[in-house]
PDB file of C-alpha atoms in Angstrom:
ATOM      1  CA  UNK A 984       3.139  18.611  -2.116  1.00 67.00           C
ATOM      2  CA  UNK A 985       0.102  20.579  -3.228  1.00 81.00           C
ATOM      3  CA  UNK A 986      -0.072  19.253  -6.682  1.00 81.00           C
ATOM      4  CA  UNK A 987      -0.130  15.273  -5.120  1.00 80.00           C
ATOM      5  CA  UNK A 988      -2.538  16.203  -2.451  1.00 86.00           C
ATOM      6  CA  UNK A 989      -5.093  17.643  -5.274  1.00 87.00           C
ATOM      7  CA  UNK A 990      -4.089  14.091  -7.420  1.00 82.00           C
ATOM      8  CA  UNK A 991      -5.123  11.911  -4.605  1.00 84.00           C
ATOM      9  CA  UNK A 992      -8.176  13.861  -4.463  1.00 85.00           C
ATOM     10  CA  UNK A 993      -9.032  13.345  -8.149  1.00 85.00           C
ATOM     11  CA  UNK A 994      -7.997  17.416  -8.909  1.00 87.00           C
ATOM     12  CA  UNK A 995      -5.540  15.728 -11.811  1.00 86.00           C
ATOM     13  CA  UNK A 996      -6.476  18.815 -13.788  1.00 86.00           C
ATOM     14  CA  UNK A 997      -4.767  21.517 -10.853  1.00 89.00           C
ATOM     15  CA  UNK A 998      -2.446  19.390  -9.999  1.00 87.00           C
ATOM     16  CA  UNK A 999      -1.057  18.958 -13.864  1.00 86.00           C
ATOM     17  CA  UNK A1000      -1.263  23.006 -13.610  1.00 87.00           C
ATOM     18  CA  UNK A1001       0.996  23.029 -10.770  1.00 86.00           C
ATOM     19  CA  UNK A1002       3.427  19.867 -12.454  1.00 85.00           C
ATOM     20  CA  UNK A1003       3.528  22.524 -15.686  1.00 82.00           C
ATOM     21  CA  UNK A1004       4.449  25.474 -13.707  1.00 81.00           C
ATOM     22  CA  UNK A1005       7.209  23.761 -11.933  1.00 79.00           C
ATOM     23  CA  UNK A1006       9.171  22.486 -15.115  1.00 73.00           C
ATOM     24  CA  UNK A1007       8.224  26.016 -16.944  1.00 72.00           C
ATOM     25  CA  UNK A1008      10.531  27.648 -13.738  1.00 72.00           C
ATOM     26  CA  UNK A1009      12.963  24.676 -14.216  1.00 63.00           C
ATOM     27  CA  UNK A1010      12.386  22.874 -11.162  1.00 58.00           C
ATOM     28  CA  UNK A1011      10.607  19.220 -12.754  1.00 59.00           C
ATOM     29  CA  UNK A1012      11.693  16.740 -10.939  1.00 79.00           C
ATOM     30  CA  UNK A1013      12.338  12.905 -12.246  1.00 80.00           C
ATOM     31  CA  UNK A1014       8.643  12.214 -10.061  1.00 79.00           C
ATOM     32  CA  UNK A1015       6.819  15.343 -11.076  1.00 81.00           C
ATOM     33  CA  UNK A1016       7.532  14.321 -15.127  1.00 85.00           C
ATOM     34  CA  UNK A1017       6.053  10.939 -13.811  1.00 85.00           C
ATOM     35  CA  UNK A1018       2.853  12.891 -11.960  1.00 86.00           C
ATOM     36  CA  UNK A1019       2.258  14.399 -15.306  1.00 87.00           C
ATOM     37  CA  UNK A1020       2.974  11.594 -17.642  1.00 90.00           C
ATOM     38  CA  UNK A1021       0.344   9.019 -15.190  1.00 88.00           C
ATOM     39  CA  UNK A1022      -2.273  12.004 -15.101  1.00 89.00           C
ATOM     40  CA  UNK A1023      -2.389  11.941 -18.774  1.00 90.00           C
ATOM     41  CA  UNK A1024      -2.077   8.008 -19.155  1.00 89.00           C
ATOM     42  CA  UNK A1025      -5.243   8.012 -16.750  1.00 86.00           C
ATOM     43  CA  UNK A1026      -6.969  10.422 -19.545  1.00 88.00           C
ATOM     44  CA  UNK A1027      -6.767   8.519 -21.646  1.00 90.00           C
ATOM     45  CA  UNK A1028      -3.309   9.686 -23.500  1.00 91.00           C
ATOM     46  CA  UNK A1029      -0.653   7.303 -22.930  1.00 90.00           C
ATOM     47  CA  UNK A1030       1.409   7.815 -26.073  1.00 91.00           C
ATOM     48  CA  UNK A1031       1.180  11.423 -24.713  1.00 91.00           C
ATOM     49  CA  UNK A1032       2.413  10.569 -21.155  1.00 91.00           C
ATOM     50  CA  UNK A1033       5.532   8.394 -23.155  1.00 91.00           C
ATOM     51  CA  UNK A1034       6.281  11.658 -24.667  1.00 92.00           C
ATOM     52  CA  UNK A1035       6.577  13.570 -21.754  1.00 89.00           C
ATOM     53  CA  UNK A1036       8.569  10.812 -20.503  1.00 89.00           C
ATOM     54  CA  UNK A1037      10.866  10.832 -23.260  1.00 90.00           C
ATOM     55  CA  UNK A1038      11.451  14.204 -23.600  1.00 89.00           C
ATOM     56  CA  UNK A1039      12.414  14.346 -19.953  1.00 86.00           C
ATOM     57  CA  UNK A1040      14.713  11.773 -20.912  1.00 86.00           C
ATOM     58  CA  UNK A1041      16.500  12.923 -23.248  1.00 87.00           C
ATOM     59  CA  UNK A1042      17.083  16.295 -21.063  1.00 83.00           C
ATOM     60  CA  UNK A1043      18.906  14.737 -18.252  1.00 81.00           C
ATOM     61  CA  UNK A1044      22.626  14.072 -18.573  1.00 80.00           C
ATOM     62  CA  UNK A1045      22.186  10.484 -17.138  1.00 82.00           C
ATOM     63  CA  UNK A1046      19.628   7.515 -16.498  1.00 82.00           C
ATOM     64  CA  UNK A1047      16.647   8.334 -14.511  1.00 82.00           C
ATOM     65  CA  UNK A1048      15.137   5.410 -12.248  1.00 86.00           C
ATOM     66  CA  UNK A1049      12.026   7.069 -11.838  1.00 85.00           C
ATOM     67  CA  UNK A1050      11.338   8.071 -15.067  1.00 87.00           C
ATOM     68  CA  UNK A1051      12.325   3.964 -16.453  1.00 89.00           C
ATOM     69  CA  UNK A1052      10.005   3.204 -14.086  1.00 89.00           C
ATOM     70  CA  UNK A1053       7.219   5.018 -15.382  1.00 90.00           C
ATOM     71  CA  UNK A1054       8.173   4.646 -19.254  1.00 90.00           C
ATOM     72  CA  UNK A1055       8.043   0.958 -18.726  1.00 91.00           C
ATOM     73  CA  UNK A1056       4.450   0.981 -17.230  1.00 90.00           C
ATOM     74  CA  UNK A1057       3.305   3.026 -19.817  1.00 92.00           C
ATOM     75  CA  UNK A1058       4.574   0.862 -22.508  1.00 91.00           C
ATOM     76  CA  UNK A1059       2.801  -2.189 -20.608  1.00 90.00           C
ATOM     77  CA  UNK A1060      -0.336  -0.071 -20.804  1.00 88.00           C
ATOM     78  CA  UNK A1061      -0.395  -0.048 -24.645  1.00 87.00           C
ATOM     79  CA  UNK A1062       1.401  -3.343 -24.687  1.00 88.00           C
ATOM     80  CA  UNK A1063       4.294  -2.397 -26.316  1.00 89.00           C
ATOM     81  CA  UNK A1064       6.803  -5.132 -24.611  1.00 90.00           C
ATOM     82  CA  UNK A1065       9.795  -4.276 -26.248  1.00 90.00           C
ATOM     83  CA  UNK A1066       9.342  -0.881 -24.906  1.00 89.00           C
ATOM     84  CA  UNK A1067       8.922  -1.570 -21.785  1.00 91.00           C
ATOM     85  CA  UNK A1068      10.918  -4.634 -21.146  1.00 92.00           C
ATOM     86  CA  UNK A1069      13.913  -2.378 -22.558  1.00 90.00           C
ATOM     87  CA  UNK A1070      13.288   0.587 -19.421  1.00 90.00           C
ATOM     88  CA  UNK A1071      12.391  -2.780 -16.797  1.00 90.00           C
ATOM     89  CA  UNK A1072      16.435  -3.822 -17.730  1.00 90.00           C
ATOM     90  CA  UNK A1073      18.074  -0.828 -17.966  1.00 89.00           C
ATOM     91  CA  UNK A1074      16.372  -0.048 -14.396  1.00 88.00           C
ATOM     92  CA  UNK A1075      17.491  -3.680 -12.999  1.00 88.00           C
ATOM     93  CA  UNK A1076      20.355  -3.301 -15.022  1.00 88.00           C
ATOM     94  CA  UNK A1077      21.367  -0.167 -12.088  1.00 90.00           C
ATOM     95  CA  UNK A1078      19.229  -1.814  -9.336  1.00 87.00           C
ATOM     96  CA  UNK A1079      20.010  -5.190  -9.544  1.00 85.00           C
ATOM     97  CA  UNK A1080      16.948  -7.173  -8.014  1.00 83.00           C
ATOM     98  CA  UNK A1081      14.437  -4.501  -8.136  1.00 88.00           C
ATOM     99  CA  UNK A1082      11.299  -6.410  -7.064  1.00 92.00           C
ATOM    100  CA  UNK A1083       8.827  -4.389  -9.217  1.00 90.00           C
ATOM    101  CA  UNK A1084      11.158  -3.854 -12.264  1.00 91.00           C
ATOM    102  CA  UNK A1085      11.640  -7.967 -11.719  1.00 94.00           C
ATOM    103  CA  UNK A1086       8.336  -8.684 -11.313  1.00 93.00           C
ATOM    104  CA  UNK A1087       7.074  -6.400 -14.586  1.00 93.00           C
ATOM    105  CA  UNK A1088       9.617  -8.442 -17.017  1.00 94.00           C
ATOM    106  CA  UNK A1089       8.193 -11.525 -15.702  1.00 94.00           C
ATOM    107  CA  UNK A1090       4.962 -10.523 -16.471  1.00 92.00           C
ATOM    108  CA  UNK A1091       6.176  -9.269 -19.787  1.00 93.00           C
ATOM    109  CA  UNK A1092       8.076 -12.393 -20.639  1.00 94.00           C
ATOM    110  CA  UNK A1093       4.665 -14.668 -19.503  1.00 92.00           C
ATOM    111  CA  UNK A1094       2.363 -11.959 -22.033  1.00 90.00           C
ATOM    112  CA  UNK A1095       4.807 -13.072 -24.952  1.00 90.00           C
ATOM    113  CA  UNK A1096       3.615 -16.951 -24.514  1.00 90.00           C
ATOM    114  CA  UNK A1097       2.405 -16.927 -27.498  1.00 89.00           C
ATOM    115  CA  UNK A1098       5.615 -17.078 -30.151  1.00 86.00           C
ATOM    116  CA  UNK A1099       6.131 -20.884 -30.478  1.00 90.00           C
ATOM    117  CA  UNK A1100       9.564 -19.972 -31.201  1.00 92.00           C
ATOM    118  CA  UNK A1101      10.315 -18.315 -27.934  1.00 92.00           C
ATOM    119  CA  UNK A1102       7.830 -20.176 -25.781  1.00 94.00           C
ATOM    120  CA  UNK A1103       9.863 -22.453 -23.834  1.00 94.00           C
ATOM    121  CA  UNK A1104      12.641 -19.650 -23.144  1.00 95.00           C
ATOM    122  CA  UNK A1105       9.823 -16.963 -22.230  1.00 94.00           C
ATOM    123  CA  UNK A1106       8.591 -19.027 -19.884  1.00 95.00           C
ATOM    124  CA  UNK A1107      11.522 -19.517 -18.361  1.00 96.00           C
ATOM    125  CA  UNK A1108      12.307 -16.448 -18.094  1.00 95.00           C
ATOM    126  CA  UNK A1109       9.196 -15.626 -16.772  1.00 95.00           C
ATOM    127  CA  UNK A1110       9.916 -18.176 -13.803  1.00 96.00           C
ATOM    128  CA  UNK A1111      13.674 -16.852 -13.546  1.00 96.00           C
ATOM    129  CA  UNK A1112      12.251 -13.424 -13.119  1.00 95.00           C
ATOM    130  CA  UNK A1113       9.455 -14.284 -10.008  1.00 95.00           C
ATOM    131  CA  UNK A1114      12.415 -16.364  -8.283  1.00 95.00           C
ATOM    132  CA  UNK A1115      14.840 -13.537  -8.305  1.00 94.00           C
ATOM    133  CA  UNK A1116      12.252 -12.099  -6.502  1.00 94.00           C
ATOM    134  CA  UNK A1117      11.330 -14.551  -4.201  1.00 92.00           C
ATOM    135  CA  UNK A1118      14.988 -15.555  -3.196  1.00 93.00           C
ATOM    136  CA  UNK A1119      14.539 -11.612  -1.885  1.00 91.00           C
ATOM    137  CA  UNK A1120      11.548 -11.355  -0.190  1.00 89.00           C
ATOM    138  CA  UNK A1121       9.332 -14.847   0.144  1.00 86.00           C
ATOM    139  CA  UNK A1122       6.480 -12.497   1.000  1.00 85.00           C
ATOM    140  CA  UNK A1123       6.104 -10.690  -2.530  1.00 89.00           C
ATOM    141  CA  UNK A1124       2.506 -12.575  -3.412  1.00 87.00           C
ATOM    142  CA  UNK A1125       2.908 -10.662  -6.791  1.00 89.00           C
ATOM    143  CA  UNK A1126       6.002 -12.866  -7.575  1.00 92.00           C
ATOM    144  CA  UNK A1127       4.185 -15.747  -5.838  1.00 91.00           C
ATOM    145  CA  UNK A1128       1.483 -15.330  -8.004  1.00 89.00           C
ATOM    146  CA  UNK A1129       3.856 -15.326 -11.307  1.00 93.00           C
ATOM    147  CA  UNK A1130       5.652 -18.288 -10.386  1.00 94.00           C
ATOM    148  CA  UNK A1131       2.204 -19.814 -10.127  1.00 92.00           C
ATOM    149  CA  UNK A1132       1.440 -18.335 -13.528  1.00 91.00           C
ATOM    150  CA  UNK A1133       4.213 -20.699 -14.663  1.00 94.00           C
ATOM    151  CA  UNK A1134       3.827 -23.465 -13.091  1.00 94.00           C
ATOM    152  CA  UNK A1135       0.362 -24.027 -14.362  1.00 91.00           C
ATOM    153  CA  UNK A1136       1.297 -23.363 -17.971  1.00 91.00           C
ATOM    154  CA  UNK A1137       3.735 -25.839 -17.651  1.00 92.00           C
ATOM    155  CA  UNK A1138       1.173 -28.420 -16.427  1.00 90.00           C
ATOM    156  CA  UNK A1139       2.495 -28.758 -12.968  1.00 91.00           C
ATOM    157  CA  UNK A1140      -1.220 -28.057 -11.682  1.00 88.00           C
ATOM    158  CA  UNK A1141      -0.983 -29.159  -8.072  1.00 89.00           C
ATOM    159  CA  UNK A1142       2.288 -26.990  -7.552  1.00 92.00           C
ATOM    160  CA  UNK A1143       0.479 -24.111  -9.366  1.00 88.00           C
ATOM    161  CA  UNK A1144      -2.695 -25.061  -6.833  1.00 86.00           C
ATOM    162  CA  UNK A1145      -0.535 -25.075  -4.043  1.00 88.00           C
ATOM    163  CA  UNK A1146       1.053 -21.486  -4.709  1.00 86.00           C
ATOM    164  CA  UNK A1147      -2.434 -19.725  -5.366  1.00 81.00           C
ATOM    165  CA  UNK A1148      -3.577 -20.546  -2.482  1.00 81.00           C
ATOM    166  CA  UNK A1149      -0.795 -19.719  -0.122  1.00 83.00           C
ATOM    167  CA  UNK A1150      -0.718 -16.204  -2.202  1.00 81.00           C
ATOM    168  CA  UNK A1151      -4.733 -15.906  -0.900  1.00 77.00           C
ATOM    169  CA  UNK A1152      -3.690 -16.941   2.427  1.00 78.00           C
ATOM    170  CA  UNK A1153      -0.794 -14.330   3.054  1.00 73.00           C
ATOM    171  CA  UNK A1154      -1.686 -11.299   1.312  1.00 69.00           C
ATOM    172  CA  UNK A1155      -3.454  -8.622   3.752  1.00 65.00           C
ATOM    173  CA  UNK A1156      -5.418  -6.930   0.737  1.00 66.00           C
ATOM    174  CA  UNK A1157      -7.000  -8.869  -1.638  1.00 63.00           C
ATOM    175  CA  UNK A1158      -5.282 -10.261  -5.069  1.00 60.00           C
ATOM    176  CA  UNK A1159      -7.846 -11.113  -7.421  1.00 63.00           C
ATOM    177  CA  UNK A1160      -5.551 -12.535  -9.630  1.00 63.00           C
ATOM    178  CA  UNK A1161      -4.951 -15.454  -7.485  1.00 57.00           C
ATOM    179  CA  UNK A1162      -8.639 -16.112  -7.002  1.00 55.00           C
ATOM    180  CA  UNK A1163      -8.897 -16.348 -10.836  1.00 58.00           C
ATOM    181  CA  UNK A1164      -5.701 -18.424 -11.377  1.00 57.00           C
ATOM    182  CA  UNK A1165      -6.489 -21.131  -8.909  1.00 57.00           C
ATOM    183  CA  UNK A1166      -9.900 -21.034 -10.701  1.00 54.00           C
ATOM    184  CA  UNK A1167      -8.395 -21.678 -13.848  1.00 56.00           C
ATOM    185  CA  UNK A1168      -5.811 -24.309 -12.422  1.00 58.00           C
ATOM    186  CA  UNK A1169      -9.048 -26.135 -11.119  1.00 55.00           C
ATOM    187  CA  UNK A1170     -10.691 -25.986 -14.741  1.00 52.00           C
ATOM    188  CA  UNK A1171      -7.793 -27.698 -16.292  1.00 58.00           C
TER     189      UNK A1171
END
């Protein structure tokens, strides 16, 4: 508890000295290897955070939710999709219809646009993803906000429009993103 109250508090430097301590007496936890591995990704050293992530990994007898978790955001971070839509699965793989593990491969699949090969089934995947989602929890504007992300590259503009602007209208803390998609929607 010490060691998070110094992080949010911008103390990352204590509170990795109390994150090291605890695995050097053998009590790391799957969320204190994730404390360290995000206060080194926010350094600046995200291949070094994957590391720590990785070699907490491969110390635990089985899967670690937690520590997918984080290895897939760090892979996003350095754009590494493969990486990181690999941990997204395996987590939804255990956790079937985990909103932010759904909403990351969508995001993932809609980054990877640009094969012309895999376009059409990226996409779609992309918009499988949000839905999953949404069929959940009609609320998650981050889904909302995909699936508008896919319906404007498919041309449906108005739809697209339409779901931007219901995302603004909903959310209680601003989503930029939406703001810049429906500005991009009107550009078309």
């Amino acid at each position: 508890l010490a060691a998070q109250i110094l992080e949010a508090q911008g103390f990352d430097g204590a509170a990795k000295e109390i994150y090291e301590n605890l695995r050097s007496i053998g009590s790391f936890s799957d969320m204190s290897v994730s404390k360290l591995a995000l206060i080194s990704s926010r350094k600046g050293h995200v291949a070094e955070g994957m590391q720590i992530v990785e070699t907490a990994k491969s110390e635990k007898d089985g899967p670690s939710d937690g520590l997918d978790l984080t290895l897939g955001y760090l892979a996003v971070t350095r754009e590494r999709w493969v990486n990181a839509q690999r941990a997204f699965q395996a987590l939804d793989h255990r956790q079937k219809g985990n909103p932010y593990c759904l909403v990351a491969l969508g995001n993932i699949y809609h980054a990877n646009l640009v094969d012309p090969g895999r376009y059409m089934r990226n996409l779609q995947h992309a918009a499988d993803s949000y839905k999953r989602v949404l069929r959940v929890d009609a609320s998650n504007a981050f889904a909302a906000n995909g699936l508008g992300m896919t319906l404007a590259e498919k041309g449906a503009s108005r739809e697209a429009q339409a779901v931007f602007n219901t995302v603004r209208m909903v959310v209680t803390q601003p989503l930029p993103d939406a703001n810049i998609n429906v500005a991009n929607v009107l550009v078309r």
